[in-house]
Amino acid sequence: MRVGLVTGIRTAKPQTRGYNSINQQYSQEAAYTGGGIPKKPVIITFQGTTPNIEPVTQNNLNLTQVASITPENMGLGLAEAYQGGEGNVGYEMIKSWREHEGIDARSFMPFWEHDNDKGGYKFLIHKEADYPGGFSAAEHGEMPAKAFYSANVGETLEDVARKLQLKTSELSYVIQSKPNGTGLDALSKFCILEPTSVKGEVVRLSDEVLGEVQRIPYALLKVSANNPTYNKIKGEPHYFIYTPSLARASKPYSYDKWGNAPFEAEIINSDGVRALAKIIHSQMDSEEFGYFKPGSVVLHDRIAHPYANYVSSMSAAGDTSVNGVKYHLVEHNPGRNYQGVTDDPFKMLTIVADEADATELKASQYYPILAKAKQYGINSDALSPREKQITWAILEPALRPYRDGAGSYNMLKTGISAAKENPSNVTAGTVSYTFGNEMRSPDMYDAAKFLTHDFAALKPNDVLNGCMPSSMELDNPDALFGRDTTNGLYKARAGFTPYKYDGTNIEEVVAAREKNAKWFSNLVYEAGQKGQEELNELFFTKGQIKDGHNVVGYISPIKDGDILDISWGRPVEQKGYPITLKGFKKFLMDTTVPLEDKLRYKLVIGGGPWSKYDADYIDMMSDYAEIQKLEGGIFKNNLMIVDGWFSKRLAGCATYGSFTARREICGITPLECKAAGVPYATTNTGGPADYTNSSNGFITKSPVEENPEKFGLTWRNSAEEIDRARVGRSSDEMVEIFKEKVRLYTQDRPAYIAMCKKGIEEKIDWHENSEYNHGKSANKRYLEDIFETNKPLEQRNHNPLKRIMGKFGEFKDEVETILERSGKSKPAKVAIIILGGLAFVTGLYFIMKPEKQQTTEKKVDTAA
């Protein structure tokens, strides 16, 4: 059998598999797929060339099929699915594999909705008069809030149609994005979905009662072909996993509608991932899905890490459907703020345990004590010291694989431990070589705080990811400069000069950018002169402005010889904006720099909206205020901070870019600068260190987050003191880069042009970035080196995988029973037990630095 060039469907039908039945108790919640099995099979199309690979049918695995579990995908065109660089990867990786490698790659995302407390499906009401020709004909399709209807759990499209007295053709399953304002007429973008035949339930420990289980109903939906044009994956085989809890979340990371992300969000996401482990390997090998039985699965970010835990448990329990599959964990950001941690063992058990574990816990002679510990909390005063000891003695051996260096239970350890136990089938790596070294280095402990040793123990499987230059749309005169068509930049788009590099016209490219710098700065200055409202509306919609997006300061018009330096990205501490701003302030204060050079330099920082209580924002506003006062205020129009969503297309107006991340795993924004022909400066970390050199940009001498000893400090200094030293050194190094930028642009134009040319000519796309990827493209590194799709399937390990969770422990009342197992003298034995008990009960571990264990019930950054 051969995968067809057009359909990608096998010509022979394998043995069918039955679907899981729904427990009668949950029949209402589970009966929501609405249309059953489609009458016609899904047609899988390939835009590229299908490789001449004869699929090996051992266990029905197909090497030309890959599943991607990702919380983000910018191809949807929805803001919630594009919170950071991972949104690029979630879309571009799959798109490139399909187009350039002939791989049937499909993405699977968690369901979410705007303001959907009911937890049922949301439906879009769309009479013909609303959208003549259908959604696929809509250029910038948005619908008013009053057109979206939240159903109760269990209600199908047919149920809602009867309730609202509509035709079924006038309703669609939908994911609603946050509206651009308040009220019934506020407009939302959306993604139309279609139900599939796949539904079922997964079983896990109860949230409330120890020893009981919860049966979580699920269903799989797919992206419809009838979507607006901003949806770049419409009609392709990409899917959403629905559970009632996921449907209540306002973002793919299971934020609630107020933006909170406690550890309960990890439980909600893990329910969906647990369901996907069943679906992908057991429920899609049918005509409806083009006989999808992938030989490889890529697991993005922490929410997908439990997948490796689940397939290991499934295999160890005798489920052969997952055997022989390659699973790869992509660490988009293993920093502490992105790990997902808790000190509550019962919450971690909810994620990693199964029905058999629940039965074992309930059968324990100490069940009443364990149940009490779950009810009140393991460290509660409601428990006696002995009850705490009993609880720890039983739970600790089972959960030890999930503890990190601080003693916390860590979501990333669900995947890391799976890679450690099953290295032939589970691998892990990050998205650049330098950051891979950093997160394993004892000299840069904060890169993967409390997980450094764990990553160092695994075989490196890092890949420098790519970037699709076409996404910049610099040659499209009608492309957006924001969320929609209502901001001032889009209205004035006729003044933007589109450009495209053809291999010979680098001078034209630079001239277009210089012209655009004048267009942009003139618009900004005119708006700033009119007032804050006009300035805000230049960049943002009215809804965004209500949500806190605003502009701080404004720049004066760019003249010939002036420099427009632009920095943009997410408003998080990782991005290190204070380094750029402090460096610029020091540059303006440097007495060796001529005043005329300082005045010609304009800096625009974009990315937000920031929390006004964020330490970096407060720091930035302090430096901004100081710059406003320097030299009597002569630099007040040399700096602007766009505190909100910033369009990457504005790179087409820049002379330079600046990206001073504390840690940058891959770095999409510097790659976007390359695509725009804009030289850029970056800190010496992660991906930028892999692909930046003196021929295409500027890079600081030192990594930012080296250990405190490099600064004459120790780990006993406060985190604020350590960060201040790091930012201070890096901002000093940025001063020298600002000077060199001025010199190059004003005194050596041929060298500046050559730098622009080198950057724009570098191949950065996924299928051709071998220059910085150890001689192979990112596609080949993933598909051949990690997933081994170019090797016979028989060479893989098809033996059962080892379960990751350990066995529950025992508690002995008599100390002597334990002492008898040691061959040491009794005094020594007692000392060992006392010390061991202290470490055991309090969760203290020997870690490489004396830092207090961080508590975990705090908000966690999500977008990597």
PDB file of N, CA and C in Angstrom, residues 245-282:
ATOM      1  N   SER A 245     -14.909  21.186  30.984  1.00  0.00           N
ATOM      2  CA  SER A 245     -14.024  22.111  31.692  1.00  0.00           C
ATOM      3  C   SER A 245     -13.184  22.935  30.725  1.00  0.00           C
ATOM      4  N   LEU A 246     -12.673  22.307  29.660  1.00  0.00           N
ATOM      5  CA  LEU A 246     -11.929  23.070  28.664  1.00  0.00           C
ATOM      6  C   LEU A 246     -12.812  24.137  28.029  1.00  0.00           C
ATOM      7  N   ALA A 247     -14.088  23.826  27.830  1.00  0.00           N
ATOM      8  CA  ALA A 247     -15.001  24.772  27.193  1.00  0.00           C
ATOM      9  C   ALA A 247     -15.241  26.002  28.059  1.00  0.00           C
ATOM     10  N   ARG A 248     -15.005  25.886  29.362  1.00  0.00           N
ATOM     11  CA  ARG A 248     -15.190  27.027  30.251  1.00  0.00           C
ATOM     12  C   ARG A 248     -13.965  27.937  30.288  1.00  0.00           C
ATOM     13  N   ALA A 249     -12.849  27.474  29.760  1.00  0.00           N
ATOM     14  CA  ALA A 249     -11.614  28.257  29.792  1.00  0.00           C
ATOM     15  C   ALA A 249     -11.642  29.321  28.705  1.00  0.00           C
ATOM     16  N   SER A 250     -10.999  30.451  28.985  1.00  0.00           N
ATOM     17  CA  SER A 250     -11.029  31.557  28.022  1.00  0.00           C
ATOM     18  C   SER A 250      -9.813  31.573  27.118  1.00  0.00           C
ATOM     19  N   LYS A 251      -8.842  30.683  27.381  1.00  0.00           N
ATOM     20  CA  LYS A 251      -7.653  30.597  26.533  1.00  0.00           C
ATOM     21  C   LYS A 251      -7.216  29.141  26.451  1.00  0.00           C
ATOM     22  N   PRO A 252      -6.417  28.803  25.446  1.00  0.00           N
ATOM     23  CA  PRO A 252      -6.013  27.400  25.291  1.00  0.00           C
ATOM     24  C   PRO A 252      -5.224  26.831  26.456  1.00  0.00           C
ATOM     25  N   TYR A 253      -4.676  27.675  27.315  1.00  0.00           N
ATOM     26  CA  TYR A 253      -3.952  27.166  28.480  1.00  0.00           C
ATOM     27  C   TYR A 253      -4.880  26.999  29.677  1.00  0.00           C
ATOM     28  N   SER A 254      -6.179  27.107  29.459  1.00  0.00           N
ATOM     29  CA  SER A 254      -7.200  26.980  30.511  1.00  0.00           C
ATOM     30  C   SER A 254      -7.160  28.117  31.515  1.00  0.00           C
ATOM     31  N   TYR A 255      -6.805  29.301  31.043  1.00  0.00           N
ATOM     32  CA  TYR A 255      -7.105  30.485  31.832  1.00  0.00           C
ATOM     33  C   TYR A 255      -8.609  30.547  32.046  1.00  0.00           C
ATOM     34  N   ASP A 256      -9.032  31.006  33.231  1.00  0.00           N
ATOM     35  CA  ASP A 256     -10.442  31.312  33.341  1.00  0.00           C
ATOM     36  C   ASP A 256     -10.681  32.692  32.711  1.00  0.00           C
ATOM     37  N   LYS A 257     -11.902  33.131  32.708  1.00  0.00           N
ATOM     38  CA  LYS A 257     -12.215  34.363  31.973  1.00  0.00           C
ATOM     39  C   LYS A 257     -11.639  35.613  32.633  1.00  0.00           C
ATOM     40  N   TRP A 258     -11.105  35.467  33.848  1.00  0.00           N
ATOM     41  CA  TRP A 258     -10.467  36.604  34.505  1.00  0.00           C
ATOM     42  C   TRP A 258      -8.948  36.580  34.343  1.00  0.00           C
ATOM     43  N   GLY A 259      -8.437  35.588  33.645  1.00  0.00           N
ATOM     44  CA  GLY A 259      -7.001  35.537  33.395  1.00  0.00           C
ATOM     45  C   GLY A 259      -6.200  34.756  34.413  1.00  0.00           C
ATOM     46  N   ASN A 260      -6.874  34.079  35.349  1.00  0.00           N
ATOM     47  CA  ASN A 260      -6.155  33.305  36.354  1.00  0.00           C
ATOM     48  C   ASN A 260      -5.727  31.951  35.807  1.00  0.00           C
ATOM     49  N   ALA A 261      -4.567  31.481  36.248  1.00  0.00           N
ATOM     50  CA  ALA A 261      -4.084  30.168  35.806  1.00  0.00           C
ATOM     51  C   ALA A 261      -3.499  29.403  36.987  1.00  0.00           C
ATOM     52  N   PRO A 262      -4.328  28.984  37.936  1.00  0.00           N
ATOM     53  CA  PRO A 262      -3.822  28.179  39.053  1.00  0.00           C
ATOM     54  C   PRO A 262      -3.504  26.775  38.580  1.00  0.00           C
ATOM     55  N   PHE A 263      -3.021  25.919  39.489  1.00  0.00           N
ATOM     56  CA  PHE A 263      -2.646  24.572  39.091  1.00  0.00           C
ATOM     57  C   PHE A 263      -3.862  23.771  38.617  1.00  0.00           C
ATOM     58  N   GLU A 264      -5.043  24.170  39.029  1.00  0.00           N
ATOM     59  CA  GLU A 264      -6.237  23.490  38.528  1.00  0.00           C
ATOM     60  C   GLU A 264      -6.302  23.547  37.009  1.00  0.00           C
ATOM     61  N   ALA A 265      -5.720  24.594  36.414  1.00  0.00           N
ATOM     62  CA  ALA A 265      -5.687  24.673  34.949  1.00  0.00           C
ATOM     63  C   ALA A 265      -4.879  23.525  34.357  1.00  0.00           C
ATOM     64  N   GLU A 266      -3.837  23.097  35.071  1.00  0.00           N
ATOM     65  CA  GLU A 266      -3.039  21.968  34.596  1.00  0.00           C
ATOM     66  C   GLU A 266      -3.878  20.686  34.594  1.00  0.00           C
ATOM     67  N   ILE A 267      -4.735  20.549  35.589  1.00  0.00           N
ATOM     68  CA  ILE A 267      -5.608  19.376  35.659  1.00  0.00           C
ATOM     69  C   ILE A 267      -6.590  19.391  34.496  1.00  0.00           C
ATOM     70  N   ILE A 268      -7.173  20.552  34.226  1.00  0.00           N
ATOM     71  CA  ILE A 268      -8.127  20.673  33.120  1.00  0.00           C
ATOM     72  C   ILE A 268      -7.460  20.315  31.799  1.00  0.00           C
ATOM     73  N   ASN A 269      -6.277  20.848  31.573  1.00  0.00           N
ATOM     74  CA  ASN A 269      -5.566  20.544  30.326  1.00  0.00           C
ATOM     75  C   ASN A 269      -5.182  19.076  30.248  1.00  0.00           C
ATOM     76  N   SER A 270      -4.780  18.506  31.376  1.00  0.00           N
ATOM     77  CA  SER A 270      -4.348  17.107  31.359  1.00  0.00           C
ATOM     78  C   SER A 270      -5.504  16.176  31.024  1.00  0.00           C
ATOM     79  N   ASP A 271      -6.738  16.557  31.382  1.00  0.00           N
ATOM     80  CA  ASP A 271      -7.891  15.751  30.991  1.00  0.00           C
ATOM     81  C   ASP A 271      -7.983  15.655  29.476  1.00  0.00           C
ATOM     82  N   GLY A 272      -7.794  16.794  28.808  1.00  0.00           N
ATOM     83  CA  GLY A 272      -7.843  16.790  27.353  1.00  0.00           C
ATOM     84  C   GLY A 272      -6.709  15.996  26.742  1.00  0.00           C
ATOM     85  N   VAL A 273      -5.514  16.126  27.326  1.00  0.00           N
ATOM     86  CA  VAL A 273      -4.359  15.395  26.808  1.00  0.00           C
ATOM     87  C   VAL A 273      -4.541  13.898  27.031  1.00  0.00           C
ATOM     88  N   ARG A 274      -5.105  13.522  28.164  1.00  0.00           N
ATOM     89  CA  ARG A 274      -5.371  12.114  28.451  1.00  0.00           C
ATOM     90  C   ARG A 274      -6.326  11.539  27.392  1.00  0.00           C
ATOM     91  N   ALA A 275      -7.319  12.347  27.025  1.00  0.00           N
ATOM     92  CA  ALA A 275      -8.261  11.906  25.990  1.00  0.00           C
ATOM     93  C   ALA A 275      -7.562  11.774  24.639  1.00  0.00           C
ATOM     94  N   LEU A 276      -6.690  12.708  24.320  1.00  0.00           N
ATOM     95  CA  LEU A 276      -5.991  12.651  23.031  1.00  0.00           C
ATOM     96  C   LEU A 276      -5.117  11.409  22.920  1.00  0.00           C
ATOM     97  N   ALA A 277      -4.548  10.971  24.031  1.00  0.00           N
ATOM     98  CA  ALA A 277      -3.726   9.762  23.997  1.00  0.00           C
ATOM     99  C   ALA A 277      -4.557   8.555  23.559  1.00  0.00           C
ATOM    100  N   LYS A 278      -5.839   8.530  23.904  1.00  0.00           N
ATOM    101  CA  LYS A 278      -6.719   7.461  23.438  1.00  0.00           C
ATOM    102  C   LYS A 278      -7.142   7.700  21.995  1.00  0.00           C
ATOM    103  N   ILE A 279      -7.514   8.925  21.709  1.00  0.00           N
ATOM    104  CA  ILE A 279      -8.069   9.245  20.391  1.00  0.00           C
ATOM    105  C   ILE A 279      -7.067   9.000  19.280  1.00  0.00           C
ATOM    106  N   ILE A 280      -5.882   9.566  19.417  1.00  0.00           N
ATOM    107  CA  ILE A 280      -4.899   9.540  18.335  1.00  0.00           C
ATOM    108  C   ILE A 280      -4.447   8.126  18.016  1.00  0.00           C
ATOM    109  N   HIS A 281      -4.342   7.293  19.030  1.00  0.00           N
ATOM    110  CA  HIS A 281      -3.807   5.954  18.808  1.00  0.00           C
ATOM    111  C   HIS A 281      -4.872   4.875  18.613  1.00  0.00           C
ATOM    112  N   SER A 282      -6.130   5.190  18.924  1.00  0.00           N
ATOM    113  CA  SER A 282      -7.145   4.138  18.862  1.00  0.00           C
ATOM    114  C   SER A 282      -8.427   4.511  18.130  1.00  0.00           C
TER     115      SER A 282
END
